[in-house]
Short mmCIF file of N, CA, C and O in Angstrom, two decimals:
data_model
loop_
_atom_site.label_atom_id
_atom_site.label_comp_id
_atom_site.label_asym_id
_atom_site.label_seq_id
_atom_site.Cartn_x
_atom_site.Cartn_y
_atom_site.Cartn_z
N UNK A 1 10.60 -12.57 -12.98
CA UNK A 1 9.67 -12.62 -11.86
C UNK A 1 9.51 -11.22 -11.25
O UNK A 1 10.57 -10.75 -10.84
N UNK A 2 8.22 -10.32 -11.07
CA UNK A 2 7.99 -9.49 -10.79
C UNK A 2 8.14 -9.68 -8.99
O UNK A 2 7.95 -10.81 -8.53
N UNK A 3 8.47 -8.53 -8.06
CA UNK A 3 8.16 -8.68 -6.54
C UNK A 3 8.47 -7.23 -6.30
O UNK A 3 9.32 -6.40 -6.63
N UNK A 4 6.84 -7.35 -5.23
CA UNK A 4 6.58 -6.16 -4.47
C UNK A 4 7.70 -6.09 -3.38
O UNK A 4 8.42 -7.08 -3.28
N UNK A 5 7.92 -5.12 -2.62
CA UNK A 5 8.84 -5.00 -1.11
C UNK A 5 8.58 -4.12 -0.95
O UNK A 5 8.81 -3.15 -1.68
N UNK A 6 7.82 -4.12 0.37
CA UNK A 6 7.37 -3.39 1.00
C UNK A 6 8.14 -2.48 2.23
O UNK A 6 9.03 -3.23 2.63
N UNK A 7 8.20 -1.40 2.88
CA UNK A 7 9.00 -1.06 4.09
C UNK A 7 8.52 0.28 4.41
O UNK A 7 7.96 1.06 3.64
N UNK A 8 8.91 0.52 6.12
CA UNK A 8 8.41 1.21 6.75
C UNK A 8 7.52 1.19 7.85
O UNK A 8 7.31 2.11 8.64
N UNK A 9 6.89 -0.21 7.83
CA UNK A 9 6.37 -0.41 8.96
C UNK A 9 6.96 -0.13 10.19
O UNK A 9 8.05 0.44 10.21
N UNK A 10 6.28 -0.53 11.48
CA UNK A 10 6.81 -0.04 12.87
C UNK A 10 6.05 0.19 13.63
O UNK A 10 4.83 0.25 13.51
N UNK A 11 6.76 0.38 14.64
CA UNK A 11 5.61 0.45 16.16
C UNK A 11 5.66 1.86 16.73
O UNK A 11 6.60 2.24 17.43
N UNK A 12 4.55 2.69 16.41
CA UNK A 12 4.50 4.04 17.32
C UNK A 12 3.55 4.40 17.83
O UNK A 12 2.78 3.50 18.16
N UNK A 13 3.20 5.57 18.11
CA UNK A 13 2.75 5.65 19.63
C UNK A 13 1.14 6.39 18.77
O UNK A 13 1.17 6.78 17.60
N UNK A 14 -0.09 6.43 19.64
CA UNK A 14 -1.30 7.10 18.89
C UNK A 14 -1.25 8.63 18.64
O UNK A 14 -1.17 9.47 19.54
N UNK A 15 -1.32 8.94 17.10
CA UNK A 15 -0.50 10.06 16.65
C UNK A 15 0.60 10.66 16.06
O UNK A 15 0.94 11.80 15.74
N UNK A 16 1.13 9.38 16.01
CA UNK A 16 2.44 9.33 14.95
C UNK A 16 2.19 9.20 13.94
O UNK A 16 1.03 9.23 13.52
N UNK A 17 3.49 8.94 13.07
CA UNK A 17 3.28 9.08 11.39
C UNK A 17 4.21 7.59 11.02
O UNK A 17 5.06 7.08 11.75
N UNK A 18 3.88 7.25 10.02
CA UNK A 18 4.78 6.50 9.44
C UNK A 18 4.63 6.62 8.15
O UNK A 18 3.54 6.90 7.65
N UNK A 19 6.14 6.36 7.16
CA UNK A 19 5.49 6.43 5.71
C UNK A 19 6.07 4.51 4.97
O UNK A 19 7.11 3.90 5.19
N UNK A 20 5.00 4.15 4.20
CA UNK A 20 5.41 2.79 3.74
C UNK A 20 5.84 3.49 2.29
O UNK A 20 5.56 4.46 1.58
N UNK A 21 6.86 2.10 2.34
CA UNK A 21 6.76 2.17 0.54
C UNK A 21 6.90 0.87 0.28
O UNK A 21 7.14 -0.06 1.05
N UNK A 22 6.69 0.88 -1.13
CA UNK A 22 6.33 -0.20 -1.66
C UNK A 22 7.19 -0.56 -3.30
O UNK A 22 6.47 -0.48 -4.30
N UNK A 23 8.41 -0.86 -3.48
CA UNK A 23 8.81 -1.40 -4.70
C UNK A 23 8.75 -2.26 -5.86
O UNK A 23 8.58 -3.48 -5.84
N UNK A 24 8.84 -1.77 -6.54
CA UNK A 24 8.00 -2.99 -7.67
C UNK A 24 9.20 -3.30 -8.24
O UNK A 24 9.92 -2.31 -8.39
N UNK A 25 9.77 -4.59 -8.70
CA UNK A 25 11.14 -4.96 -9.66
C UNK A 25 10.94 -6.09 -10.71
O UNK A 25 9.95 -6.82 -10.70
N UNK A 26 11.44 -6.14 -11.17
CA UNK A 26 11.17 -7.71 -12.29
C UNK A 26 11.27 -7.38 -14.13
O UNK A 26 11.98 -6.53 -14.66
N UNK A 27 10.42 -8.23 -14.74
CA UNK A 27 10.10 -7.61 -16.03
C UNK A 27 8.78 -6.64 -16.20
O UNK A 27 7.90 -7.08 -16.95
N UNK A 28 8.58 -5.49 -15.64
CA UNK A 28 7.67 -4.82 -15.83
C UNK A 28 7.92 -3.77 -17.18
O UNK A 28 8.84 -3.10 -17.64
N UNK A 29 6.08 -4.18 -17.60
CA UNK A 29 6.00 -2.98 -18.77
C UNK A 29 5.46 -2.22 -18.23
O UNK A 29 6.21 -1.27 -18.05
N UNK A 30 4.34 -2.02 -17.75
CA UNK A 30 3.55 -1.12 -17.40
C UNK A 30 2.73 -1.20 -15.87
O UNK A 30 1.85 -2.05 -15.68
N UNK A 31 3.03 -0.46 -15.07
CA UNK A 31 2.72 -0.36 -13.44
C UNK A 31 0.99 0.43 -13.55
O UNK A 31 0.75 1.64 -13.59
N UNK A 32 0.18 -0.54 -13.59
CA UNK A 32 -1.32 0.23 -13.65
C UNK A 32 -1.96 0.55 -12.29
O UNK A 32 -1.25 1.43 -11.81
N UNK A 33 -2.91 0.27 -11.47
CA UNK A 33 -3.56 0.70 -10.32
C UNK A 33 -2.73 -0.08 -9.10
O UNK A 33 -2.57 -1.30 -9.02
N UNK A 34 -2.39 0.63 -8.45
CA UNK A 34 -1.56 0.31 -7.21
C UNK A 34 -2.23 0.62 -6.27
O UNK A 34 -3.00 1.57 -6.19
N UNK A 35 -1.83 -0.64 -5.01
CA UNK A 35 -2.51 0.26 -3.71
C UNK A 35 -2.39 -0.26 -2.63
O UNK A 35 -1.37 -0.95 -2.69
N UNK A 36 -2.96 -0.35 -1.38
CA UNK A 36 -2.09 -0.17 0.10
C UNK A 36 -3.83 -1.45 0.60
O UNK A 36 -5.04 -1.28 0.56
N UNK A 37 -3.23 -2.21 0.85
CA UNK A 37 -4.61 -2.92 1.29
C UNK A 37 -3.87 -3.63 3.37
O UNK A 37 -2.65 -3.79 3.49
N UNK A 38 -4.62 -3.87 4.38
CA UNK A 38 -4.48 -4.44 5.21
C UNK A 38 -5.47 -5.00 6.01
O UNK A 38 -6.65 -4.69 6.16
N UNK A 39 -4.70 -5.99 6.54
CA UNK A 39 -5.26 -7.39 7.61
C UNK A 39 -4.94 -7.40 8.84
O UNK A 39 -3.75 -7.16 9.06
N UNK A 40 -5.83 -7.67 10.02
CA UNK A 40 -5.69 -8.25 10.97
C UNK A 40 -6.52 -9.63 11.53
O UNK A 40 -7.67 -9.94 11.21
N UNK A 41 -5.86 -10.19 12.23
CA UNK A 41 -6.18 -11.56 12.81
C UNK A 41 -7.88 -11.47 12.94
O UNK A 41 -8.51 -10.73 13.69
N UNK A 42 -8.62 -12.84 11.60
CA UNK A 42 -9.99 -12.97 11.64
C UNK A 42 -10.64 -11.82 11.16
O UNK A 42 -11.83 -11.61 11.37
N UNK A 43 -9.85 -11.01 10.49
CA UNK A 43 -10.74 -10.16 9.54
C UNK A 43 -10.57 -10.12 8.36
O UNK A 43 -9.52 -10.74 8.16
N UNK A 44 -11.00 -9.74 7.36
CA UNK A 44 -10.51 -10.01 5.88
C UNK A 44 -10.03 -8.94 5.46
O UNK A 44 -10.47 -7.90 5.95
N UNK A 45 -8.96 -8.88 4.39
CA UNK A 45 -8.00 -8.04 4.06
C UNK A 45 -9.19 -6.65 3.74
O UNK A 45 -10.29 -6.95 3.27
N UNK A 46 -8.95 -5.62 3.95
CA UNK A 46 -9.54 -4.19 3.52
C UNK A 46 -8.67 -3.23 2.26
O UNK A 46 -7.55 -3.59 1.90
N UNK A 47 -9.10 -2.44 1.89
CA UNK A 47 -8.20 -2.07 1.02
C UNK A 47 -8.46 -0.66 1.61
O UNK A 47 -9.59 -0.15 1.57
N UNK A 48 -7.26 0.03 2.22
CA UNK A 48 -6.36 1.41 2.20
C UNK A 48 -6.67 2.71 1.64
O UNK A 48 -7.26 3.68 2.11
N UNK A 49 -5.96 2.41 0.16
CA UNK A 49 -6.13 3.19 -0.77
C UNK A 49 -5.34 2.88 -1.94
O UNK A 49 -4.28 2.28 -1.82
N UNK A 50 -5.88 3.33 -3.29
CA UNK A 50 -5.46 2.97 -4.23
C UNK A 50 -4.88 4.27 -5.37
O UNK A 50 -5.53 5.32 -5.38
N UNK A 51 -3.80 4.14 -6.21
CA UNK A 51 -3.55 5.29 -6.69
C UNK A 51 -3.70 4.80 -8.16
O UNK A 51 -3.25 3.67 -8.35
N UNK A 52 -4.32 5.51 -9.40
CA UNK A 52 -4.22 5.01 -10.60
C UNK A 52 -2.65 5.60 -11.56
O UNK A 52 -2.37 6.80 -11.44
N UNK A 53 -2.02 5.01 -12.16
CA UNK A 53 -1.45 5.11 -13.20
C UNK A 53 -0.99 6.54 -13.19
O UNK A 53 0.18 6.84 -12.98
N UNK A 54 -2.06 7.49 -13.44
CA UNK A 54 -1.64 9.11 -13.62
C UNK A 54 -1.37 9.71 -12.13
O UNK A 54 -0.88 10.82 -11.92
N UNK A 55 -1.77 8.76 -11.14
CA UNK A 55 -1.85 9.44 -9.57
C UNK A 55 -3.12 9.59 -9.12
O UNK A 55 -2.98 9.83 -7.92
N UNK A 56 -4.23 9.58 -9.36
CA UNK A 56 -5.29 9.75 -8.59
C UNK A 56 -5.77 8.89 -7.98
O UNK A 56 -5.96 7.75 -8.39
N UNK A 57 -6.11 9.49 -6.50
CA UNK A 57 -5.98 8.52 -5.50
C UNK A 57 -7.74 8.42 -5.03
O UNK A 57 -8.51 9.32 -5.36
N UNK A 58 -8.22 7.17 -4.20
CA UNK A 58 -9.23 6.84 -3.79
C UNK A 58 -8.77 6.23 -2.52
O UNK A 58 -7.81 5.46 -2.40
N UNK A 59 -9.67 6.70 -1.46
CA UNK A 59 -9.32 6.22 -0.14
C UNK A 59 -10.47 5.22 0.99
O UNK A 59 -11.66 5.50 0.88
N UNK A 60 -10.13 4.29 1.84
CA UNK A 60 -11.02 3.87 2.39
C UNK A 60 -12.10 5.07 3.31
O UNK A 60 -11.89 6.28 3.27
N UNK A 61 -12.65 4.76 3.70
CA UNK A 61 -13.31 6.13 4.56
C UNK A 61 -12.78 6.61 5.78
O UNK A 61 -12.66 7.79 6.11
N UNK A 62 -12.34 5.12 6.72
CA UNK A 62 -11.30 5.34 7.87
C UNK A 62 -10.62 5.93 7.89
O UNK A 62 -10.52 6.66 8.87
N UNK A 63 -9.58 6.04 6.72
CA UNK A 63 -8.25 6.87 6.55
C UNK A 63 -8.37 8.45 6.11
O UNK A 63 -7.47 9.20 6.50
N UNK A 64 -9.31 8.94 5.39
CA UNK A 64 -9.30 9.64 4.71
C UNK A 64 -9.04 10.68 5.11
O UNK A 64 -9.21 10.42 6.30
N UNK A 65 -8.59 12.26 5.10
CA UNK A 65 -7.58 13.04 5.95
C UNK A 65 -6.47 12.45 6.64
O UNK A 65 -5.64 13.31 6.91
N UNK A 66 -6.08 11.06 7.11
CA UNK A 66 -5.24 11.06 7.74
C UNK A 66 -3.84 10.61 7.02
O UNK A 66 -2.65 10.88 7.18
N UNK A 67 -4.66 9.70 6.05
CA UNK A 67 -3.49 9.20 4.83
C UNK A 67 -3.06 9.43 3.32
O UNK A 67 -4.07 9.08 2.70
N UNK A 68 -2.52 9.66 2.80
CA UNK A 68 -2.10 10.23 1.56
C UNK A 68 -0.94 9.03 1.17
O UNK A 68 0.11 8.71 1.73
N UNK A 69 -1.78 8.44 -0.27
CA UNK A 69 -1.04 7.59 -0.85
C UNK A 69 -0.16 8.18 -2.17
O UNK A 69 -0.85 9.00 -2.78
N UNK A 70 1.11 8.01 -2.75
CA UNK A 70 1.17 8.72 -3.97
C UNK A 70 2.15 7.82 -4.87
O UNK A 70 2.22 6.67 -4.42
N UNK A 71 2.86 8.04 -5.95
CA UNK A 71 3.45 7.01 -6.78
C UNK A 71 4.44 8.23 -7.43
O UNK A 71 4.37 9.45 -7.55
N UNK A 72 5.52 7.01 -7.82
CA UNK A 72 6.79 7.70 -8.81
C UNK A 72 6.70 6.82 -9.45
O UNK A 72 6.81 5.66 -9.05
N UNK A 73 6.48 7.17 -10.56
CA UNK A 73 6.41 5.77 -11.69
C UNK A 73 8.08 5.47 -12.31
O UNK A 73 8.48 4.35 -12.61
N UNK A 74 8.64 6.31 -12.39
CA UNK A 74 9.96 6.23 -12.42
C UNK A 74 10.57 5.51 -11.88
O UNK A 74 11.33 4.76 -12.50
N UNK A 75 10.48 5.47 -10.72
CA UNK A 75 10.90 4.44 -9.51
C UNK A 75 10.02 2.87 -9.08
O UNK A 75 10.09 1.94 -8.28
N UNK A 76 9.24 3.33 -10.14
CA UNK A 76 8.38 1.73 -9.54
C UNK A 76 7.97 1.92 -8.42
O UNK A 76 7.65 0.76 -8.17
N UNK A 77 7.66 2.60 -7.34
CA UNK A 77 7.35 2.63 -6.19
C UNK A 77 5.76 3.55 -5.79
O UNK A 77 5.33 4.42 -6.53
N UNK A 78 5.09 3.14 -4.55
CA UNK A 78 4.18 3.80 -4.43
C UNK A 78 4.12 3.82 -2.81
O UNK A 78 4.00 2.87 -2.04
N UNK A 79 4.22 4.83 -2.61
CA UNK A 79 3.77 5.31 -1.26
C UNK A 79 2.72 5.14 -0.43
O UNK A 79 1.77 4.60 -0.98
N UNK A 80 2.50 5.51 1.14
CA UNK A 80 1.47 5.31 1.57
C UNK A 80 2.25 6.41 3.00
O UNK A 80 3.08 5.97 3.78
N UNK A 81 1.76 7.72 3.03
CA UNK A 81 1.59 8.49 3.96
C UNK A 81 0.74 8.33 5.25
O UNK A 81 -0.43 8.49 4.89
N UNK A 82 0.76 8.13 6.39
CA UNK A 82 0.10 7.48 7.42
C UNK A 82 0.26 9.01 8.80
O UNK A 82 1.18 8.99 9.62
N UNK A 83 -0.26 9.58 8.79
CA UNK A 83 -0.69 10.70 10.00
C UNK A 83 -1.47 10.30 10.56
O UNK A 83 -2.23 9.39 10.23
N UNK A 84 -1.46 11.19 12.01
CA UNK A 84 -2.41 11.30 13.24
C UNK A 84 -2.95 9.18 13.32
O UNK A 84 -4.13 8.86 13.36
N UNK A 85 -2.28 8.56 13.31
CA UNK A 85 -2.17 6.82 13.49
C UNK A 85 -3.33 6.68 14.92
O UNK A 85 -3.62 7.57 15.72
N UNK A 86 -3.60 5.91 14.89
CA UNK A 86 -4.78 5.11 15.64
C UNK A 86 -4.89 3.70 15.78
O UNK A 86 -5.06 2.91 14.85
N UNK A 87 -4.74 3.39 17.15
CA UNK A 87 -4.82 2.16 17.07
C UNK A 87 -5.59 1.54 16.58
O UNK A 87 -5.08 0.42 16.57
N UNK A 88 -6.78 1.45 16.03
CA UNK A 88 -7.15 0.56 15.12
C UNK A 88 -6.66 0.82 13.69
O UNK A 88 -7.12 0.51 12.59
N UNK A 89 -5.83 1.32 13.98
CA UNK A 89 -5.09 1.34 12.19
C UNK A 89 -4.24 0.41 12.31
O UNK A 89 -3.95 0.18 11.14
N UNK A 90 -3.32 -0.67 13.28
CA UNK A 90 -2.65 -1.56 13.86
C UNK A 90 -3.17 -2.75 12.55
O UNK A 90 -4.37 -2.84 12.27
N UNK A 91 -2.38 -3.40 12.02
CA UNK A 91 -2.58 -4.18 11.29
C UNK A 91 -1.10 -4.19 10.29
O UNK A 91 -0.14 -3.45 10.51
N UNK A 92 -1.23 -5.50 8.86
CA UNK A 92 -0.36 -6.10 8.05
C UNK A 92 -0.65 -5.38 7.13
O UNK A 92 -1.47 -5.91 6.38
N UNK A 93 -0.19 -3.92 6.70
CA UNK A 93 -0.51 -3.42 5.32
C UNK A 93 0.42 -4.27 4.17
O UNK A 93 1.56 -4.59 4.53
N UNK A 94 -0.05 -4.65 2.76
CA UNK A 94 0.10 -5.05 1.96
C UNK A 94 -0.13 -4.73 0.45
O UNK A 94 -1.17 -4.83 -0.20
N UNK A 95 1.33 -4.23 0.00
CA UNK A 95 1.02 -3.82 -1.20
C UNK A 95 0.45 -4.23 -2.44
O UNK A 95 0.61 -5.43 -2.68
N UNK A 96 -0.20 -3.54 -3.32
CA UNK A 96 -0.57 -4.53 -4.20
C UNK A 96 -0.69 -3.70 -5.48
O UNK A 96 -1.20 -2.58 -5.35
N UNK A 97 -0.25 -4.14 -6.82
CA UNK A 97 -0.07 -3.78 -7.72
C UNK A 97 -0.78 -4.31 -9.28
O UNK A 97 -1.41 -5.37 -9.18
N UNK A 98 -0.75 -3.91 -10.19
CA UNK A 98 -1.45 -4.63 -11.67
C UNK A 98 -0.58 -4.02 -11.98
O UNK A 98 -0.32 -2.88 -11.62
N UNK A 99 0.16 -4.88 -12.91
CA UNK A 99 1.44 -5.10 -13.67
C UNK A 99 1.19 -5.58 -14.93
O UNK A 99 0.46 -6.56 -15.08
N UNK A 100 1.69 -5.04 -15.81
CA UNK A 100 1.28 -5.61 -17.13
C UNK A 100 2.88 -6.18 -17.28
O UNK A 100 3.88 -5.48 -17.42
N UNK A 101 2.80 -7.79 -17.21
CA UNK A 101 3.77 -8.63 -17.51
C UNK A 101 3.75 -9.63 -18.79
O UNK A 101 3.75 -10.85 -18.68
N UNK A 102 3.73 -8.98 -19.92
CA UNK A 102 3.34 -9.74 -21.12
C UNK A 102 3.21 -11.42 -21.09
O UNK A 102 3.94 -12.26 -20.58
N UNK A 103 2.39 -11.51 -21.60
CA UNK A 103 1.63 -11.53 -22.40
C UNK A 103 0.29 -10.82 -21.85
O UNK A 103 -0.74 -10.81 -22.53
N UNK A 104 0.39 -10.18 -20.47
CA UNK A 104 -0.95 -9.82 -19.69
C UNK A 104 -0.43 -9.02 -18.72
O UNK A 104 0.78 -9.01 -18.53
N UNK A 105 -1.42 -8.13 -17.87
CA UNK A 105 -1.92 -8.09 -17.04
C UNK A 105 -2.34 -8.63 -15.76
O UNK A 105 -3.49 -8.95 -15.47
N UNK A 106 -1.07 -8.72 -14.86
CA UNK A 106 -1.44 -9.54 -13.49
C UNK A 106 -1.23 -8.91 -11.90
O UNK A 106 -0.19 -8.29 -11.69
N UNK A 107 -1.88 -9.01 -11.17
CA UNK A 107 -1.88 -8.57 -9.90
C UNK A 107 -1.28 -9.34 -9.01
O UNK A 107 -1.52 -10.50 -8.71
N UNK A 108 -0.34 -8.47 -8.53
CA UNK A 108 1.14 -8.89 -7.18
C UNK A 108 0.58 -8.34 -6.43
O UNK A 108 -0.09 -7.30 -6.45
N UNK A 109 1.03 -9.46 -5.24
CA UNK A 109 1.26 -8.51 -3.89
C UNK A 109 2.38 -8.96 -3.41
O UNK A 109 2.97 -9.99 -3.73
N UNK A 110 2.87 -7.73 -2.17
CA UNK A 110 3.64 -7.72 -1.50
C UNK A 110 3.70 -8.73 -0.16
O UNK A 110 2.65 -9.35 0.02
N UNK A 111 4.26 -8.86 0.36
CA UNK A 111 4.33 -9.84 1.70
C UNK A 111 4.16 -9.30 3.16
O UNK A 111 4.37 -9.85 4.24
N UNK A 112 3.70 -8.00 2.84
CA UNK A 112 3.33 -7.17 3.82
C UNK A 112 4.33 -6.49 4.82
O UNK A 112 5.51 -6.83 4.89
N UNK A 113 3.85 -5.67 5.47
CA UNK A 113 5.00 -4.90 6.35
C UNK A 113 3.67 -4.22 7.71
O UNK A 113 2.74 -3.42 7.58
N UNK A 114 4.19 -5.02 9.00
CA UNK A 114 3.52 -4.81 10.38
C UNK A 114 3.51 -3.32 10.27
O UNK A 114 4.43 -2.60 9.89
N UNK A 115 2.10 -2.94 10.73
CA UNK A 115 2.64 -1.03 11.78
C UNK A 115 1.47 -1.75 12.88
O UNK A 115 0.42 -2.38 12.73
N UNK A 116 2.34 -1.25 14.12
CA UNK A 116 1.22 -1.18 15.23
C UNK A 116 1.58 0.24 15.99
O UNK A 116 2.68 0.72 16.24
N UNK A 117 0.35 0.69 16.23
CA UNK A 117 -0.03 1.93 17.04
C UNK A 117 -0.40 1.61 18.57
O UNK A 117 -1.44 0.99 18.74
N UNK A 118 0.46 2.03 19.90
CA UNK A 118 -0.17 1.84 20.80
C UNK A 118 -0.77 2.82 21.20
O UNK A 118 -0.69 3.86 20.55
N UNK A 119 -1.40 2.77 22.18
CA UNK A 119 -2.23 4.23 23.00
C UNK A 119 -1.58 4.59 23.70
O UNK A 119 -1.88 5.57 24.38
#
């Protein structure tokens, strides 16, 4: 059984930093497009940013200068760098991964990890 775990969330102040990470464990062959997606109450999940396989990253437009996502494939893990925070960045980020778990190709997610930003 493959599972994401996520950590790093937290509560700081507008302008802080936080960094998530995100672990991948199980029978994995191959860790393909990873990425940082989040929710808040009555909105539908958004997606973050995503890093491919070799590292190249694509970002929502909100974040962009402020967040830097990156990966160690070694470690199974993928990052999510979070600067200059804003409260509407306040939400359930949730990792999410494509895993090639033979006989296929399947997409996990994580169970999420809170950050809230106050003003």
């Amino acid at each position: 059984q493959v599972q994401l775990v996520e950590s790093g969330g937290g509560l700081v102040q507008a302008g802080g930093s936080l960094r998530l990470s995100c672990a991948a464990s199980g029978s994995i062959l191959t860790l393909n497009v990873m990425g940082w997606y989040r929710q808040t109450p009555g909105k539908q999940r958004e997606l973050v940013a995503t890093s491919t396989k070799s590292g190249s990253p694509n970002y929502a437009d909100s974040v962009k200068g402020r967040f830097t996502i990156s990966r160690d494939n070694a470690k199974d893990t993928v990052y999510l760098q979070m600067n200059s925070l804003k409260p509407e960045d306040t939400a359930v980020y949730y990792c999410h991964a494509d895993i090639l778990v033979r006989p296929a190709t399947v997409g996990y997610w994580g169970k999420g990890t809170q950050v809230t930003v106050s003003s």
